[in-house]
Amino acid sequence: MTKRLLALSFVLLLVLSACGGDDGAGTTTTAGPGETTTTGAAMTDQVEVFSWWTGGGEAAGLDAMIVVFGGAYPEIDFVNSAVAGGAGTNARAVLATRLQANEPPDSWQGHAGQELIGTYVAADQIEPLNFLYEEEGWLDVMPETLIPLISDGGNIYSVPVNIHRANVLWTNPGILADNDIEVPTSMDDWFAAMDALQAAGMEAPLAMGEQWTSMHLLETVLLGSMGYEAYNALWDGSGDWSSAAVTEALNDFDKALSYTNSDASALSWQDAAQLVVDGSAAFNVMGDWAEGFFREIGMEPNTDYGWAATPGTGGIFQFLSDSFVLAKNAPHRDAALAWLKIAGSREGQDAFNPVKGSIPARNDADRSLYGEYLLSAMDDWSSNDVAGSLTHGVVANDSWKSEIDTALGAFLANRDVAAFQAALVAAEAANA
Ligand code: GAL
């Protein structure tokens, strides 16, 4: 039996014992993403849940929460409509088409912040959930930082399942030790480390994947190069995208790209993370869903992979939060509410997050369930300065992000820093 199956069986056992055992109402089993089946009792209802968690580490996290859901609501069939593609690049397009056609899934994954408020709330596509927060007592356990990012006009619009950290530098500890390289904490140390690795024969010390992973790298370099206040100011209208500080950060980004693999555009984030544990690269900048992936493929923390805040971002937690919404006119509204209750529950979050590589949104997690990396993330989340992610929906709405993405695509091809900066200035002017 694989570790993942063992973990799932353990969670199922816990759930069944918490529910006082099998009451004969039927059992829900999860054979894999999209393969939830219910036997025994007649199926009375279903809930369709939409996400992009199909890949390594991600599907396993969702599966663990589906098991908890199945234990609590055996009469509801869980229809897993996940669409593959990291960061929702494909899923969000499919979702947009469905919403336009007035065929919403009952509940879908959306990022806390501008993605949620600027897209689904602005288009009146989701229902406020204040009543559920009151019923479930969630205002007492969800972080105060998060509530404004999922609220508009006094209404709360989603149920956060986690907090992910975006600014993580994943390392190969063996390679760093063999080359006498300390984990870099500044941009200059990082570049010096990668120069040394290249001189020692490693072609591409920094592993990168498809375009969204380069936007992810960009946001961490902007933060690391400019600092916490100047980075935040870029998004709240008080910063200056044409400043010398942005030019310097873009030059740093250009330099960081010079250490990356030439086949990046053909690689998923998992492929890129794999290059680090395989020893073909020493570094990868990726959110902590990479930890879920490393664990799923049997890698050991601090031996096969190490971690640190990305260079220049020590003491800063650049975050994002996955949350689930209730569709307006949801085809199965009651079942969707049942799903949201599990997504917001301690049991659901403590099943999902240790596998997904995130910390629970709730502040009452059972710490004994979390590994060394996630415990360090919990401590950092409660003590660091907090900045938001661009790539994962916190700081910019979809239209601003999409203009930045277009400018980034051009930059990856022409590497013209001045043209890139001019396009970023124009993107802010058009959207802020
Ligand atoms: C993010 C999402 C994470 C993870 C990642 C890679 O946008 O918030 O949960 O799924 O994409 O797919």
Short mmCIF file of C-alpha atoms and ligand atoms in Angstrom, two decimals:
data_model
loop_
_atom_site.label_atom_id
_atom_site.label_comp_id
_atom_site.label_asym_id
_atom_site.label_seq_id
_atom_site.Cartn_x
_atom_site.Cartn_y
_atom_site.Cartn_z
CA MET A 1 0.00 0.00 0.00
CA THR A 2 1.41 3.40 -0.90
CA LYS A 3 1.98 6.08 1.75
CA ARG A 4 -0.85 8.08 0.22
CA LEU A 5 -3.32 5.24 0.49
CA LEU A 6 -2.18 4.54 4.03
CA ALA A 7 -2.71 8.18 4.93
CA LEU A 8 -6.16 8.16 3.33
CA SER A 9 -7.19 5.00 5.15
CA PHE A 10 -6.01 6.54 8.41
CA VAL A 11 -8.10 9.66 7.81
CA LEU A 12 -11.11 7.53 6.89
CA LEU A 13 -10.72 5.53 10.11
CA LEU A 14 -10.57 8.74 12.13
CA VAL A 15 -13.67 10.04 10.44
CA LEU A 16 -15.61 6.85 10.91
CA SER A 17 -14.70 6.67 14.57
CA ALA A 18 -15.59 10.36 15.01
CA CYS A 19 -18.99 9.59 13.48
CA GLY A 20 -19.52 6.61 15.77
CA GLY A 21 -18.79 4.07 13.04
CA ASP A 22 -20.70 3.01 9.98
CA ASP A 23 -24.38 3.63 10.50
CA GLY A 24 -25.28 1.55 7.50
CA ALA A 25 -26.11 4.58 5.41
CA GLY A 26 -23.51 3.57 2.83
CA THR A 27 -19.83 4.21 2.28
CA THR A 28 -18.04 6.67 0.10
CA THR A 29 -14.71 5.62 -1.28
CA THR A 30 -12.25 7.68 -3.18
CA ALA A 31 -10.23 5.76 -5.72
CA GLY A 32 -8.57 8.85 -7.16
CA PRO A 33 -9.48 12.23 -8.56
CA GLY A 34 -12.90 12.08 -10.17
CA GLU A 35 -13.45 8.51 -9.05
CA THR A 36 -15.49 8.92 -5.91
CA THR A 37 -18.06 6.21 -5.72
CA THR A 38 -20.82 5.52 -3.25
CA THR A 39 -22.30 2.13 -2.59
CA GLY A 40 -24.97 0.82 -0.27
CA ALA A 41 -27.50 3.60 0.26
CA ALA A 42 -29.47 5.04 -2.60
CA MET A 43 -27.86 8.17 -3.94
CA THR A 44 -30.01 11.12 -3.05
CA ASP A 45 -27.85 14.03 -3.96
CA GLN A 46 -24.62 15.18 -5.45
CA VAL A 47 -22.28 18.13 -5.37
CA GLU A 48 -20.06 19.22 -8.24
CA VAL A 49 -16.80 20.78 -7.07
CA PHE A 50 -14.45 22.45 -9.52
CA SER A 51 -10.70 22.94 -8.98
CA TRP A 52 -7.35 22.45 -10.74
CA TRP A 53 -6.03 19.92 -8.31
CA THR A 54 -5.27 16.94 -10.50
CA GLY A 55 -1.48 16.83 -10.34
CA GLY A 56 1.19 15.48 -8.00
CA GLY A 57 0.53 16.46 -4.39
CA GLU A 58 -2.61 18.44 -5.26
CA ALA A 59 -5.06 15.65 -6.09
CA ALA A 60 -3.92 13.78 -2.99
CA GLY A 61 -4.78 16.76 -0.79
CA LEU A 62 -8.23 17.09 -2.33
CA ASP A 63 -8.80 13.33 -2.04
CA ALA A 64 -8.05 13.48 1.69
CA MET A 65 -10.73 16.14 2.15
CA ILE A 66 -13.17 14.18 -0.03
CA VAL A 67 -12.73 11.24 2.35
CA VAL A 68 -13.76 13.45 5.28
CA PHE A 69 -16.72 14.71 3.25
CA GLY A 70 -17.76 11.15 2.39
CA GLY A 71 -17.60 10.17 6.06
CA ALA A 72 -19.84 13.03 7.13
CA TYR A 73 -22.25 13.01 4.17
CA PRO A 74 -22.38 9.47 2.76
CA GLU A 75 -25.62 10.22 0.91
CA ILE A 76 -24.04 12.94 -1.25
CA ASP A 77 -22.07 11.92 -4.31
CA PHE A 78 -18.93 14.03 -4.71
CA VAL A 79 -18.47 14.93 -8.38
CA ASN A 80 -14.86 15.97 -8.82
CA SER A 81 -14.65 18.28 -11.85
CA ALA A 82 -10.99 19.20 -11.53
CA VAL A 83 -9.32 20.41 -14.73
CA ALA A 84 -5.57 19.78 -15.03
CA GLY A 85 -3.01 22.58 -15.23
CA GLY A 86 -0.97 24.24 -12.47
CA ALA A 87 -2.21 27.57 -11.06
CA GLY A 88 -5.54 27.05 -12.79
CA THR A 89 -4.31 28.18 -16.19
CA ASN A 90 -6.69 25.81 -18.00
CA ALA A 91 -9.32 25.41 -15.29
CA ARG A 92 -10.08 29.08 -15.01
CA ALA A 93 -10.76 29.33 -18.74
CA VAL A 94 -13.14 26.35 -18.59
CA LEU A 95 -14.86 27.86 -15.55
CA ALA A 96 -15.27 31.23 -17.28
CA THR A 97 -16.98 29.51 -20.22
CA ARG A 98 -19.33 27.63 -17.92
CA LEU A 99 -20.20 30.73 -15.94
CA GLN A 100 -20.90 32.63 -19.13
CA ALA A 101 -23.21 29.83 -20.28
CA ASN A 102 -24.97 29.95 -16.89
CA GLU A 103 -23.88 26.40 -16.10
CA PRO A 104 -21.93 26.85 -12.87
CA PRO A 105 -20.50 24.01 -10.84
CA ASP A 106 -21.99 24.07 -7.32
CA SER A 107 -18.71 25.20 -5.78
CA TRP A 108 -15.32 26.15 -7.16
CA GLN A 109 -11.82 27.02 -6.05
CA GLY A 110 -10.98 30.72 -6.08
CA HIS A 111 -8.14 32.70 -4.58
CA ALA A 112 -8.80 35.06 -1.72
CA GLY A 113 -8.14 38.64 -2.78
CA GLN A 114 -8.63 40.45 -6.05
CA GLU A 115 -9.32 37.27 -8.03
CA LEU A 116 -12.39 36.56 -5.91
CA ILE A 117 -13.63 40.09 -5.38
CA GLY A 118 -12.69 41.50 -8.79
CA THR A 119 -14.06 38.57 -10.76
CA TYR A 120 -16.80 36.45 -9.21
CA VAL A 121 -18.18 39.01 -6.78
CA ALA A 122 -17.98 41.79 -9.37
CA ALA A 123 -19.93 39.63 -11.83
CA ASP A 124 -22.48 38.61 -9.18
CA GLN A 125 -21.71 34.91 -9.67
CA ILE A 126 -21.46 33.79 -6.04
CA GLU A 127 -23.59 33.95 -2.88
CA PRO A 128 -22.58 35.63 0.38
CA LEU A 129 -21.87 33.16 3.16
CA ASN A 130 -22.23 35.26 6.32
CA PHE A 131 -24.94 32.92 7.62
CA LEU A 132 -22.58 29.94 7.36
CA TYR A 133 -19.82 31.84 9.18
CA GLU A 134 -22.27 32.53 11.99
CA GLU A 135 -23.61 28.98 12.14
CA GLU A 136 -20.16 27.42 12.13
CA GLY A 137 -18.44 30.01 14.37
CA TRP A 138 -15.79 30.62 11.71
CA LEU A 139 -15.18 34.26 12.55
CA ASP A 140 -13.54 33.05 15.76
CA VAL A 141 -11.08 30.76 14.01
CA MET A 142 -10.31 32.30 10.60
CA PRO A 143 -7.44 34.82 10.47
CA GLU A 144 -8.36 38.49 10.61
CA THR A 145 -5.93 39.16 7.75
CA LEU A 146 -8.01 36.99 5.47
CA ILE A 147 -11.58 38.15 6.08
CA PRO A 148 -11.22 41.51 4.26
CA LEU A 149 -9.78 39.67 1.25
CA ILE A 150 -12.90 37.55 0.89
CA SER A 151 -15.40 40.27 1.75
CA ASP A 152 -17.17 43.05 -0.06
CA GLY A 153 -19.73 45.47 1.31
CA GLY A 154 -20.02 43.54 4.60
CA ASN A 155 -20.59 40.21 2.85
CA ILE A 156 -18.19 37.27 3.16
CA TYR A 157 -17.94 35.33 -0.09
CA SER A 158 -15.83 32.22 0.35
CA VAL A 159 -14.49 29.56 2.67
CA PRO A 160 -10.67 29.52 2.82
CA VAL A 161 -9.17 26.04 3.18
CA ASN A 162 -5.53 27.01 3.47
CA ILE A 163 -2.69 29.47 3.46
CA HIS A 164 0.07 28.78 0.96
CA ARG A 165 3.44 30.48 0.96
CA ALA A 166 4.65 31.70 -2.43
CA ASN A 167 8.16 32.91 -1.56
CA VAL A 168 9.91 29.61 -0.98
CA LEU A 169 13.35 28.75 -2.36
CA TRP A 170 13.55 24.97 -2.61
CA THR A 171 17.09 23.64 -2.58
CA ASN A 172 19.04 20.44 -3.06
CA PRO A 173 20.97 20.28 0.25
CA GLY A 174 23.50 17.70 -1.01
CA ILE A 175 24.50 19.81 -4.00
CA LEU A 176 24.89 22.92 -1.88
CA ALA A 177 27.04 21.03 0.65
CA ASP A 178 29.21 19.42 -2.05
CA ASN A 179 29.91 22.85 -3.51
CA ASP A 180 30.41 24.63 -0.17
CA ILE A 181 27.46 26.90 -0.82
CA GLU A 182 25.42 28.40 2.00
CA VAL A 183 21.68 28.84 1.43
CA PRO A 184 21.60 32.35 -0.11
CA THR A 185 19.66 35.07 1.70
CA SER A 186 20.31 37.99 -0.67
CA MET A 187 20.04 38.38 -4.45
CA ASP A 188 23.80 38.90 -4.75
CA ASP A 189 24.60 35.76 -2.75
CA TRP A 190 22.11 33.82 -4.83
CA PHE A 191 23.64 34.94 -8.11
CA ALA A 192 27.17 34.21 -6.77
CA ALA A 193 26.02 30.71 -5.75
CA MET A 194 24.60 30.07 -9.21
CA ASP A 195 27.76 31.41 -10.88
CA ALA A 196 29.78 28.94 -8.79
CA LEU A 197 27.47 26.07 -9.71
CA GLN A 198 27.69 26.93 -13.40
CA ALA A 199 31.49 27.11 -13.14
CA ALA A 200 31.37 23.63 -11.58
CA GLY A 201 29.46 22.36 -14.63
CA MET A 202 25.77 22.67 -13.70
CA GLU A 203 24.14 24.16 -16.77
CA ALA A 204 20.92 25.52 -15.23
CA PRO A 205 21.08 25.84 -11.43
CA LEU A 206 17.60 27.39 -11.23
CA ALA A 207 14.79 25.07 -12.35
CA MET A 208 11.75 26.75 -13.91
CA GLY A 209 8.63 25.58 -15.72
CA GLU A 210 5.89 27.02 -17.95
CA GLN A 211 5.05 30.73 -18.10
CA TRP A 212 3.01 31.07 -14.91
CA THR A 213 5.99 29.76 -12.95
CA SER A 214 8.07 32.63 -14.38
CA MET A 215 5.42 35.08 -13.12
CA HIS A 216 5.75 33.35 -9.76
CA LEU A 217 9.52 33.88 -9.91
CA LEU A 218 8.96 37.52 -10.92
CA GLU A 219 6.74 38.31 -7.94
CA THR A 220 9.26 36.88 -5.48
CA VAL A 221 12.13 38.79 -7.15
CA LEU A 222 10.13 42.04 -7.04
CA LEU A 223 9.53 41.46 -3.33
CA GLY A 224 13.11 40.40 -2.60
CA SER A 225 14.70 43.20 -4.58
CA MET A 226 12.37 46.05 -3.57
CA GLY A 227 11.44 45.07 -0.03
CA TYR A 228 8.12 44.67 1.72
CA GLU A 229 6.80 48.23 1.69
CA ALA A 230 7.79 49.10 -1.87
CA TYR A 231 6.36 45.79 -3.15
CA ASN A 232 3.03 46.35 -1.41
CA ALA A 233 2.93 49.91 -2.72
CA LEU A 234 3.07 48.59 -6.30
CA TRP A 235 -0.39 47.11 -5.80
CA ASP A 236 -2.19 49.72 -3.72
CA GLY A 237 -1.64 52.62 -6.10
CA SER A 238 0.93 54.40 -3.94
CA GLY A 239 3.99 52.91 -5.68
CA ASP A 240 5.72 53.92 -8.89
CA TRP A 241 6.12 51.26 -11.55
CA SER A 242 8.45 53.56 -13.52
CA SER A 243 10.90 53.93 -10.59
CA ALA A 244 14.59 53.02 -10.57
CA ALA A 245 13.79 50.42 -7.89
CA VAL A 246 11.50 48.58 -10.33
CA THR A 247 14.19 48.80 -13.04
CA GLU A 248 16.67 47.22 -10.64
CA ALA A 249 14.21 44.47 -9.69
CA LEU A 250 13.54 43.70 -13.36
CA ASN A 251 17.27 43.54 -14.01
CA ASP A 252 17.51 41.05 -11.12
CA PHE A 253 14.68 39.05 -12.67
CA ASP A 254 16.47 39.11 -16.04
CA LYS A 255 19.64 37.83 -14.35
CA ALA A 256 17.74 35.11 -12.46
CA LEU A 257 16.27 33.92 -15.77
CA SER A 258 19.78 33.52 -17.18
CA TYR A 259 20.30 30.58 -14.78
CA THR A 260 17.16 28.68 -15.81
CA ASN A 261 16.71 25.63 -18.03
CA SER A 262 16.10 26.28 -21.73
CA ASP A 263 13.13 23.87 -21.87
CA ALA A 264 11.22 25.71 -19.13
CA SER A 265 8.15 26.43 -21.26
CA ALA A 266 7.61 22.70 -21.80
CA LEU A 267 7.72 21.79 -18.10
CA SER A 268 4.97 21.71 -15.47
CA TRP A 269 5.76 23.02 -11.98
CA GLN A 270 6.16 19.41 -10.85
CA ASP A 271 8.67 18.73 -13.64
CA ALA A 272 10.68 21.78 -12.56
CA ALA A 273 10.58 20.82 -8.87
CA GLN A 274 11.68 17.31 -9.83
CA LEU A 275 14.88 18.73 -11.39
CA VAL A 276 15.95 19.89 -7.90
CA VAL A 277 15.46 16.56 -6.13
CA ASP A 278 17.06 14.77 -9.08
CA GLY A 279 20.13 16.98 -8.72
CA SER A 280 19.96 18.52 -12.20
CA ALA A 281 19.32 21.91 -10.58
CA ALA A 282 20.08 23.31 -7.13
CA PHE A 283 17.15 25.74 -6.75
CA ASN A 284 13.49 26.15 -7.61
CA VAL A 285 11.25 29.04 -6.61
CA MET A 286 7.76 27.69 -6.05
CA GLY A 287 4.87 27.82 -3.61
CA ASP A 288 4.77 25.26 -0.87
CA TRP A 289 2.49 22.95 -2.83
CA ALA A 290 5.96 21.72 -3.95
CA GLU A 291 6.31 20.22 -0.45
CA GLY A 292 3.14 18.18 -1.03
CA PHE A 293 4.68 16.94 -4.27
CA PHE A 294 8.06 16.11 -2.70
CA ARG A 295 6.37 14.12 0.04
CA GLU A 296 4.13 12.31 -2.40
CA ILE A 297 7.14 11.10 -4.38
CA GLY A 298 8.82 9.91 -1.17
CA MET A 299 11.42 12.65 -0.68
CA GLU A 300 12.74 13.40 2.81
CA PRO A 301 12.77 16.94 4.19
CA ASN A 302 16.26 18.36 4.80
CA THR A 303 17.86 15.42 3.02
CA ASP A 304 16.35 15.35 -0.45
CA TYR A 305 15.07 18.92 -0.31
CA GLY A 306 15.62 22.01 1.78
CA TRP A 307 13.82 25.34 1.97
CA ALA A 308 14.31 28.99 2.80
CA ALA A 309 12.57 32.29 2.12
CA THR A 310 13.46 33.41 -1.41
CA PRO A 311 16.52 35.71 -1.48
CA GLY A 312 15.82 39.11 0.07
CA THR A 313 12.49 38.05 1.61
CA GLY A 314 13.53 36.77 5.05
CA GLY A 315 10.87 37.72 7.59
CA ILE A 316 8.21 38.19 4.90
CA PHE A 317 5.45 35.68 4.18
CA GLN A 318 4.16 36.16 0.64
CA PHE A 319 0.87 34.35 0.79
CA LEU A 320 -2.16 33.18 -1.10
CA SER A 321 -5.24 31.32 0.03
CA ASP A 322 -7.36 28.74 -1.75
CA SER A 323 -11.02 29.16 -0.94
CA PHE A 324 -14.29 27.61 -2.10
CA VAL A 325 -17.38 29.53 -3.13
CA LEU A 326 -21.10 28.88 -3.43
CA ALA A 327 -22.40 29.46 -6.95
CA LYS A 328 -25.41 31.70 -7.35
CA ASN A 329 -28.18 29.37 -8.53
CA ALA A 330 -26.10 26.36 -7.56
CA PRO A 331 -27.82 23.25 -8.97
CA HIS A 332 -27.33 21.44 -5.63
CA ARG A 333 -27.27 24.23 -3.09
CA ASP A 334 -27.73 22.17 0.09
CA ALA A 335 -25.08 19.69 -0.94
CA ALA A 336 -22.79 22.59 -1.78
CA LEU A 337 -23.30 23.97 1.73
CA ALA A 338 -22.42 20.55 3.13
CA TRP A 339 -19.17 20.64 1.12
CA LEU A 340 -18.36 24.15 2.33
CA LYS A 341 -18.91 23.08 5.94
CA ILE A 342 -16.29 20.37 5.51
CA ALA A 343 -13.93 22.77 3.69
CA GLY A 344 -14.16 25.15 6.64
CA SER A 345 -13.99 22.50 9.35
CA ARG A 346 -10.98 21.61 11.43
CA GLU A 347 -11.24 17.95 10.37
CA GLY A 348 -11.40 18.85 6.66
CA GLN A 349 -8.50 21.29 6.89
CA ASP A 350 -6.36 18.96 8.99
CA ALA A 351 -6.88 16.18 6.43
CA PHE A 352 -6.25 18.36 3.38
CA ASN A 353 -3.34 20.58 4.37
CA PRO A 354 -0.68 18.16 5.62
CA VAL A 355 -0.94 16.43 2.23
CA LYS A 356 -1.38 19.55 0.09
CA GLY A 357 1.68 21.28 1.55
CA SER A 358 -0.21 24.22 3.03
CA ILE A 359 -1.16 25.35 6.49
CA PRO A 360 -4.82 25.50 7.50
CA ALA A 361 -6.62 28.80 7.21
CA ARG A 362 -8.11 28.04 10.65
CA ASN A 363 -5.96 28.89 13.63
CA ASP A 364 -6.83 25.77 15.66
CA ALA A 365 -4.97 23.09 13.70
CA ASP A 366 -3.71 19.92 15.33
CA ARG A 367 0.02 20.63 14.96
CA SER A 368 0.94 17.00 15.54
CA LEU A 369 -0.35 16.20 12.04
CA TYR A 370 2.10 18.53 10.28
CA GLY A 371 5.69 17.94 9.22
CA GLU A 372 8.75 20.06 9.85
CA TYR A 373 8.35 22.39 6.88
CA LEU A 374 4.68 23.15 7.57
CA LEU A 375 5.32 23.76 11.26
CA SER A 376 7.92 26.35 10.26
CA ALA A 377 5.39 27.89 7.85
CA MET A 378 2.79 28.12 10.64
CA ASP A 379 5.27 29.92 12.86
CA ASP A 380 6.29 32.29 10.05
CA TRP A 381 2.67 33.03 9.11
CA SER A 382 1.96 34.15 12.65
CA SER A 383 5.13 36.23 13.06
CA ASN A 384 6.27 37.55 9.63
CA ASP A 385 5.20 40.61 7.64
CA VAL A 386 2.54 39.48 5.16
CA ALA A 387 2.57 40.35 1.44
CA GLY A 388 0.21 39.06 -1.26
CA SER A 389 0.87 36.97 -4.36
CA LEU A 390 0.31 38.28 -7.89
CA THR A 391 0.25 34.95 -9.72
CA HIS A 392 -2.25 33.45 -7.29
CA GLY A 393 -4.87 36.13 -7.17
CA VAL A 394 -4.23 38.24 -4.10
CA VAL A 395 -2.94 41.63 -5.26
CA ALA A 396 -4.25 42.23 -8.79
CA ASN A 397 -7.56 41.51 -10.47
CA ASP A 398 -7.74 39.26 -13.52
CA SER A 399 -7.52 41.99 -16.11
CA TRP A 400 -4.43 43.61 -14.56
CA LYS A 401 -2.78 40.23 -14.08
CA SER A 402 -3.52 39.27 -17.65
CA GLU A 403 -1.86 42.45 -18.97
CA ILE A 404 1.18 41.72 -16.81
CA ASP A 405 1.18 38.20 -18.20
CA THR A 406 1.16 39.47 -21.77
CA ALA A 407 4.07 41.83 -21.01
CA LEU A 408 5.91 38.95 -19.33
CA GLY A 409 5.40 36.70 -22.36
CA ALA A 410 6.97 39.36 -24.59
CA PHE A 411 9.84 39.83 -22.12
CA LEU A 412 10.63 36.12 -21.99
CA ALA A 413 11.06 36.28 -25.77
CA ASN A 414 12.90 39.62 -26.20
CA ARG A 415 14.50 40.20 -22.72
CA ASP A 416 14.10 43.96 -23.19
CA VAL A 417 13.92 45.32 -19.63
CA ALA A 418 12.97 48.88 -20.67
CA ALA A 419 10.10 47.68 -22.85
CA PHE A 420 8.94 45.34 -20.07
CA GLN A 421 8.91 48.15 -17.52
CA ALA A 422 7.01 50.44 -19.90
CA ALA A 423 4.40 47.71 -20.41
CA LEU A 424 4.08 47.23 -16.63
CA VAL A 425 3.55 50.98 -16.17
CA ALA A 426 0.83 50.89 -18.85
CA ALA A 427 -0.79 47.83 -17.26
CA GLU A 428 -1.12 49.63 -13.93
CA ALA A 429 -2.48 52.77 -15.59
CA ALA A 430 -5.13 50.73 -17.39
CA ASN A 431 -6.26 48.78 -14.34
CA ALA A 432 -5.48 50.41 -11.02
C1 GAL B 1 -2.16 27.83 -7.04
C2 GAL B 1 -3.07 27.22 -6.01
C3 GAL B 1 -2.35 26.16 -5.26
C4 GAL B 1 -1.69 25.19 -6.22
C5 GAL B 1 -0.91 25.90 -7.31
C6 GAL B 1 -0.31 24.99 -8.36
O1 GAL B 1 -2.80 28.81 -7.77
O2 GAL B 1 -3.49 28.22 -5.13
O3 GAL B 1 -3.25 25.49 -4.41
O4 GAL B 1 -2.68 24.40 -6.72
O5 GAL B 1 -1.72 26.84 -7.93
O6 GAL B 1 -1.27 24.38 -9.14
#
